[in-house]
Rosetta silent file (secondary structure, phi, psi, omega in degrees, C-alpha in Angstrom):
SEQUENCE: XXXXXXXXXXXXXXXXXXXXXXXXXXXXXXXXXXXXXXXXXXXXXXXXXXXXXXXXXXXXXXXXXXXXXXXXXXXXXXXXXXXXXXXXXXXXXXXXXXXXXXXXXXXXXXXXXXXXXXXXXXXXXXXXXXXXXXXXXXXXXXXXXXXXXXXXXXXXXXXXXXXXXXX
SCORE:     score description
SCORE:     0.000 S_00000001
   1 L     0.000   92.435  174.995   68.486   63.903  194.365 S_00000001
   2 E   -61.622  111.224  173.779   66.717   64.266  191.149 S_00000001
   3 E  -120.487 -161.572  174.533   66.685   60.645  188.747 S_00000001
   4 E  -116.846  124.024 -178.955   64.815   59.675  186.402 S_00000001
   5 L   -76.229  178.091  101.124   61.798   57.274  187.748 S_00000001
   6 L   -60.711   81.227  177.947   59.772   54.915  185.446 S_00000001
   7 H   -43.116  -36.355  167.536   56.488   56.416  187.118 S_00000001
   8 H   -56.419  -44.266  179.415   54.432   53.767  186.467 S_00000001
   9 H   -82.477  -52.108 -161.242   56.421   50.764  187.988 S_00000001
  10 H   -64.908  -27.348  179.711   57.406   53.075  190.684 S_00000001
  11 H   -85.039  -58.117  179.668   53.243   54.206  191.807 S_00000001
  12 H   -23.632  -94.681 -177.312   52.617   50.104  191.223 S_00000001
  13 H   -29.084  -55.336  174.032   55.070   48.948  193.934 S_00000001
  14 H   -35.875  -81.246  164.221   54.047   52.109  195.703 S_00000001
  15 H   -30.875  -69.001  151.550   50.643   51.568  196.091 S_00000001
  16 H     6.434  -66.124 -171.079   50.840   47.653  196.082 S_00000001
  17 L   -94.631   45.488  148.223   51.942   47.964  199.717 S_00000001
  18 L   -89.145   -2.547  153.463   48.499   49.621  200.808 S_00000001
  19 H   -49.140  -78.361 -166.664   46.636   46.315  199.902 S_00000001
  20 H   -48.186  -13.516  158.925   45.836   44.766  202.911 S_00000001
  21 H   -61.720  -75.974 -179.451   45.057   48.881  204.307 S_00000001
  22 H   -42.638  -38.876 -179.303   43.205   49.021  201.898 S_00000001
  23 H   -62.661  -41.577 -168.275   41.405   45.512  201.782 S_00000001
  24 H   -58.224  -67.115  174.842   40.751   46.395  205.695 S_00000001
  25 H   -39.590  -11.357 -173.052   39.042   49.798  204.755 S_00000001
  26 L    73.900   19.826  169.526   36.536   48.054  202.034 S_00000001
  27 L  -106.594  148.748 -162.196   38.523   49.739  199.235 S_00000001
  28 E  -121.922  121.467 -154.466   38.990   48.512  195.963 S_00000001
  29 E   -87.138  133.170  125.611   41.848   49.898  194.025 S_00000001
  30 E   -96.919  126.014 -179.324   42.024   50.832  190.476 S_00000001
  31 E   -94.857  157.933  164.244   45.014   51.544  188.879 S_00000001
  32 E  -159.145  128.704 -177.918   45.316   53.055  185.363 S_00000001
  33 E  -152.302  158.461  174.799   48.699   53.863  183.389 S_00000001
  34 L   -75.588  146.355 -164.308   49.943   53.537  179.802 S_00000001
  35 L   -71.698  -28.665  160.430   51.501   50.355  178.410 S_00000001
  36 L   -75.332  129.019  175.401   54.267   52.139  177.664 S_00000001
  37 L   -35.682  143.420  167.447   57.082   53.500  180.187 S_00000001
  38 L  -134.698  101.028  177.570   56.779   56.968  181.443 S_00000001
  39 E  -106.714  142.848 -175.438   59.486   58.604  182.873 S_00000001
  40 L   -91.245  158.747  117.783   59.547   61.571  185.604 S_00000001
  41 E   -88.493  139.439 -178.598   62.713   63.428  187.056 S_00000001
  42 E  -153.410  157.877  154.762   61.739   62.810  190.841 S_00000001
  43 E   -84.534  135.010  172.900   63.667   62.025  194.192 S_00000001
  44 H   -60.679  -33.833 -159.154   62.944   58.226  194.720 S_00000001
  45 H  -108.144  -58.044  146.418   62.404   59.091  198.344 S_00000001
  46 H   -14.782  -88.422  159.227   60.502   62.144  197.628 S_00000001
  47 H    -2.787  -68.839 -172.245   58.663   60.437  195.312 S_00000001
  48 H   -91.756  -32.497 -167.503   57.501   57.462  197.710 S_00000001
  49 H   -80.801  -47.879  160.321   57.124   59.601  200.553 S_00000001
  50 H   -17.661  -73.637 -151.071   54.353   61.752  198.541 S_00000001
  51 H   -83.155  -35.986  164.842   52.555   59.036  197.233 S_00000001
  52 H   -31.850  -72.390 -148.705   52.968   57.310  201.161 S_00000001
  53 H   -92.954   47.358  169.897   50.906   60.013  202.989 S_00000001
  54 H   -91.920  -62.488 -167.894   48.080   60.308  199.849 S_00000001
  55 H   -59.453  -18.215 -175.079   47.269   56.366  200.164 S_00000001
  56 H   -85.682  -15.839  145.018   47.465   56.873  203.699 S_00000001
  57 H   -36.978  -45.962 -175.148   44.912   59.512  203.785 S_00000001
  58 H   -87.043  -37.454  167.950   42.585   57.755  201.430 S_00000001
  59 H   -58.972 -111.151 -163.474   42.845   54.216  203.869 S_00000001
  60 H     5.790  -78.617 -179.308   41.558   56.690  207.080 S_00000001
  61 H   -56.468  -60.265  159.872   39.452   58.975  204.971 S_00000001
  62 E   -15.248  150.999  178.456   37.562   57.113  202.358 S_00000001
  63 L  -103.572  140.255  165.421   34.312   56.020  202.544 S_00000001
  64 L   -38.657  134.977  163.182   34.185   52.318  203.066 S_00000001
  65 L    90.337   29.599 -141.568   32.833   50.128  200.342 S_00000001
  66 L  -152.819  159.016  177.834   33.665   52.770  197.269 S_00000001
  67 E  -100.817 -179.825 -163.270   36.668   52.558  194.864 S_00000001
  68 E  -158.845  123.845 -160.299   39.778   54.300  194.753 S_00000001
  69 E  -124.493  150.827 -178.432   41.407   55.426  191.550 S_00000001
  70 E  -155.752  111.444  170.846   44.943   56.199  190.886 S_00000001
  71 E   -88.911  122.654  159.092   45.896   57.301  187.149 S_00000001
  72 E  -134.279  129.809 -147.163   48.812   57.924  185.530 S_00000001
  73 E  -137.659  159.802 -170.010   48.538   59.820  182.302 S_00000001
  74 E  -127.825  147.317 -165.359   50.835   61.905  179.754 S_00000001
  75 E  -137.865  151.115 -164.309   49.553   64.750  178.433 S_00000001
  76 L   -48.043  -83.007  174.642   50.683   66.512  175.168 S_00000001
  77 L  -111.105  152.586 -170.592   52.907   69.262  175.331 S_00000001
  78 L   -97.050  165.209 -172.503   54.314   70.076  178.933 S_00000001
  79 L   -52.918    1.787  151.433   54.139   73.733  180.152 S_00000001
  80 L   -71.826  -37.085 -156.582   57.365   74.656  178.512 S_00000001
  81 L   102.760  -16.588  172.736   56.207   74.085  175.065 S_00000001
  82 L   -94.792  143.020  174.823   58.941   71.075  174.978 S_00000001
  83 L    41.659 -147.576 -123.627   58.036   67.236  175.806 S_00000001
  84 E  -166.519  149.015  172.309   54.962   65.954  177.455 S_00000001
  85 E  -100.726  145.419  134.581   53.809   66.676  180.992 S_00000001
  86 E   -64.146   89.561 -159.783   53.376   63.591  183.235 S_00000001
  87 E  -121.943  144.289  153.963   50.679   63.014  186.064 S_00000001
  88 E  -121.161  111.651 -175.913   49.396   60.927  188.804 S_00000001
  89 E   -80.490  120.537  171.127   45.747   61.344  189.823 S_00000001
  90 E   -88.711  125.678  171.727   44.693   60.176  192.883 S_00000001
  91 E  -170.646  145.621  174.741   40.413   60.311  193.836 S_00000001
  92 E  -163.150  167.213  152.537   38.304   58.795  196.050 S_00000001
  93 E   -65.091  110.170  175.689   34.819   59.345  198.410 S_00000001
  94 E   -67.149  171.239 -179.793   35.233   60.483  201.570 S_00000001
  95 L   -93.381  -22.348 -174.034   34.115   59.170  203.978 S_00000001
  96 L  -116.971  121.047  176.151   33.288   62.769  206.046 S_00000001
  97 L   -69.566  155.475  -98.073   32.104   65.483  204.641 S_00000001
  98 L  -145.736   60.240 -145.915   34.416   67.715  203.340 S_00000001
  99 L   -79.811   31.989 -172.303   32.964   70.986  204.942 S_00000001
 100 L  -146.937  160.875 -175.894   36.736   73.296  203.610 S_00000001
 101 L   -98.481  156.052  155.141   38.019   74.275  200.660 S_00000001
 102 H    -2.236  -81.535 -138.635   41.388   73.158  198.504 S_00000001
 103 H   -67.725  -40.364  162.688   43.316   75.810  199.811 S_00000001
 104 H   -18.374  -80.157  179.658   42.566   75.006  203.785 S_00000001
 105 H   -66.025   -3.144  148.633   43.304   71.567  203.595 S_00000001
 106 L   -83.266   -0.941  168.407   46.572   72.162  202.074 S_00000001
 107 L   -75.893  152.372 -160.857   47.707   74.097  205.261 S_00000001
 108 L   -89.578  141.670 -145.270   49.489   72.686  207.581 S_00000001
 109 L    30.884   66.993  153.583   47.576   71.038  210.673 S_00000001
 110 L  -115.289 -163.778 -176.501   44.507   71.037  209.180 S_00000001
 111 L   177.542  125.752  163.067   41.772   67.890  208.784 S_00000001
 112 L   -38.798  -65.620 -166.855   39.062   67.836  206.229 S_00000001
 113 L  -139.208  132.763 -147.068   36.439   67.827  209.285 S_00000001
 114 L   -74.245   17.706  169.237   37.391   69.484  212.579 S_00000001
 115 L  -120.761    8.555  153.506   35.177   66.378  214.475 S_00000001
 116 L   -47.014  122.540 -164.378   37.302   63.706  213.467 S_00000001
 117 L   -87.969  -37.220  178.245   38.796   62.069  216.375 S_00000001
 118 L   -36.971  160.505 -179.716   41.406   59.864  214.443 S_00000001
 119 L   -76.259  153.439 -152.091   44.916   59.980  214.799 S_00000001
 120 L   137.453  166.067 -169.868   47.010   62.656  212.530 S_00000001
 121 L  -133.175  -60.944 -158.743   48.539   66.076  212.448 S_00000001
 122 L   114.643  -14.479 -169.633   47.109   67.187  209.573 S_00000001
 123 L   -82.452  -16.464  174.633   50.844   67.425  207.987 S_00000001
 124 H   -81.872   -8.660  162.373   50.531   64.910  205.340 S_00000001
 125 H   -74.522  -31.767 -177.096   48.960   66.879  202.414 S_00000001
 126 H   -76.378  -29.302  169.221   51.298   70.026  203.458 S_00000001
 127 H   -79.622  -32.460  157.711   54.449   67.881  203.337 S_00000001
 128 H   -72.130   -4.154  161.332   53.467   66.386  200.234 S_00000001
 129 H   -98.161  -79.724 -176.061   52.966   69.409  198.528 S_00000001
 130 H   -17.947  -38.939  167.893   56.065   70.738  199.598 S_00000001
 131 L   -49.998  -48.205  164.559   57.875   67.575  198.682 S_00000001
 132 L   -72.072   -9.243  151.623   56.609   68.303  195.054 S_00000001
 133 L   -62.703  -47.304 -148.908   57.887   71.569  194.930 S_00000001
 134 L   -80.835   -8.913 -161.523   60.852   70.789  196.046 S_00000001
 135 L   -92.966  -20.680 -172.573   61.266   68.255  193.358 S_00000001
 136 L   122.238  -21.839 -172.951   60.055   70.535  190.565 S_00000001
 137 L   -75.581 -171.104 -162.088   56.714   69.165  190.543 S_00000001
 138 E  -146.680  143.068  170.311   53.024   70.439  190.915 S_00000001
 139 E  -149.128  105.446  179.720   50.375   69.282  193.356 S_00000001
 140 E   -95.871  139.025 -169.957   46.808   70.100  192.946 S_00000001
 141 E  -135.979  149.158  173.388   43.933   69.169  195.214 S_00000001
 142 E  -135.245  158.592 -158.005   40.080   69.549  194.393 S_00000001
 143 E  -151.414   82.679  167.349   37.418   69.177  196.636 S_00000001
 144 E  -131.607  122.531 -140.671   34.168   68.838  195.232 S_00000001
 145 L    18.436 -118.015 -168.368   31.194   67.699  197.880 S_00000001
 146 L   -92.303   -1.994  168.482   32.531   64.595  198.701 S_00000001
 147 E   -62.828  131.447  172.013   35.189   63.859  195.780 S_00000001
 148 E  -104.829  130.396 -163.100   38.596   64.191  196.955 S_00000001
 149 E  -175.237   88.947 -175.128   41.196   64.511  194.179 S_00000001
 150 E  -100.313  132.888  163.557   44.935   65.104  193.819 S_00000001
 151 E   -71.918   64.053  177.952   46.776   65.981  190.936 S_00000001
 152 E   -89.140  126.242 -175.844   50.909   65.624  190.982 S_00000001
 153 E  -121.262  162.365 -155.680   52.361   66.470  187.582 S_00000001
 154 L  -134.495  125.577  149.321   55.815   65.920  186.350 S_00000001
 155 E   -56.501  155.929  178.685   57.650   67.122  183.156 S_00000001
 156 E   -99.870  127.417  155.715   58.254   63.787  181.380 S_00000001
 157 E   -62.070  131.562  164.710   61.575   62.716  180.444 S_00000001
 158 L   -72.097  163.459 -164.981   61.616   61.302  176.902 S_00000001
 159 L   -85.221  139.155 -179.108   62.279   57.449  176.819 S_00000001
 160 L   -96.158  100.490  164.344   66.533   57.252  175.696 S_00000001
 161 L   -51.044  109.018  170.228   66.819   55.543  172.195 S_00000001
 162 L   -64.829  159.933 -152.828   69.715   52.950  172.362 S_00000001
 163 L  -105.032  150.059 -153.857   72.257   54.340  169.685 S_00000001
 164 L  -105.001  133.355  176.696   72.114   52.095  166.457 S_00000001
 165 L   -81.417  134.644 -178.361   75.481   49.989  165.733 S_00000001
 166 L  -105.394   76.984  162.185   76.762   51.030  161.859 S_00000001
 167 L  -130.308    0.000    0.000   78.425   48.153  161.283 S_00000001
């Protein structure tokens, strides 16, 4: 069920309840988004479930003591040639190194490094790209030595102009 989010309030709140994961892990969150509303069409549920197994990947995975950035930025013309594309960047250090490529670790039951013992499937990057498909979206993942770094883009909904009273 495709709405229209405010992306920005909606990755706050999102995120938000990964402090105390996060505080446990030794990670220190930065957020960055534009002072002005940005609206997605996304499933709300979608949406949150995406964004769900990323942070929960980066509490596990991360390396302890190191920050963790989450962006959300509008970019000029979207891939139609109409409106503005919308994204939210995700990046952090692993904690293991990160001995597979992109394409791997989007498959389903896979793990960045086959001698992790942790708990897991391996299903939450493959259900979250799928999730983002399904929605309309894009999900990109880089891998470079130990940077970890996902990419979900959005077309942006323009902001709705209340209609001016002529009286």
């Amino acid at each position: 069920h495709l709405e229209k989010l405010e992306a920005g309030v909606s990755v706050v709140q999102i995120v938000g309840e990964f402090e105390d994961k996060l505080n446990a892990a030794d990670l220190t969150l930065l957020i960055q988004k534009p002072e002005t509303p940005v609206y997605v069409m996304a499933d709300g549920r979608h949406f949150w479930r995406v964004i769900d197994n990323l942070m929960k990947n980066i509490c596990k995975y991360a390396q302890p003591g190191t920050r963790v950035y989450v962006d959300l930025r509008e970019n000029g013309v979207g891939k139609d040639g109409e409106g503005k594309d919308a994204e939210v960047i995700f990046r952090n250090t692993s904690r293991y190194p990160l001995n597979i490529s992109s394409e791997e670790l989007m498959e389903r039951f896979v793990r960045g490094d086959e001698s992790r013992n942790t708990e897991g499937s391996g299903l939450g990057i493959s259900i979250a790209k799928s999730l983002m498909e399904l929605m309309g979206g894009s999900f990109m993942l880089y891998v470079d030595g130990d940077l970890f770094k996902v990419v979900l883009g959005f077309a942006q909904m323009e902001e709705e102009k209340e209609p001016l009273d002529e009286d």
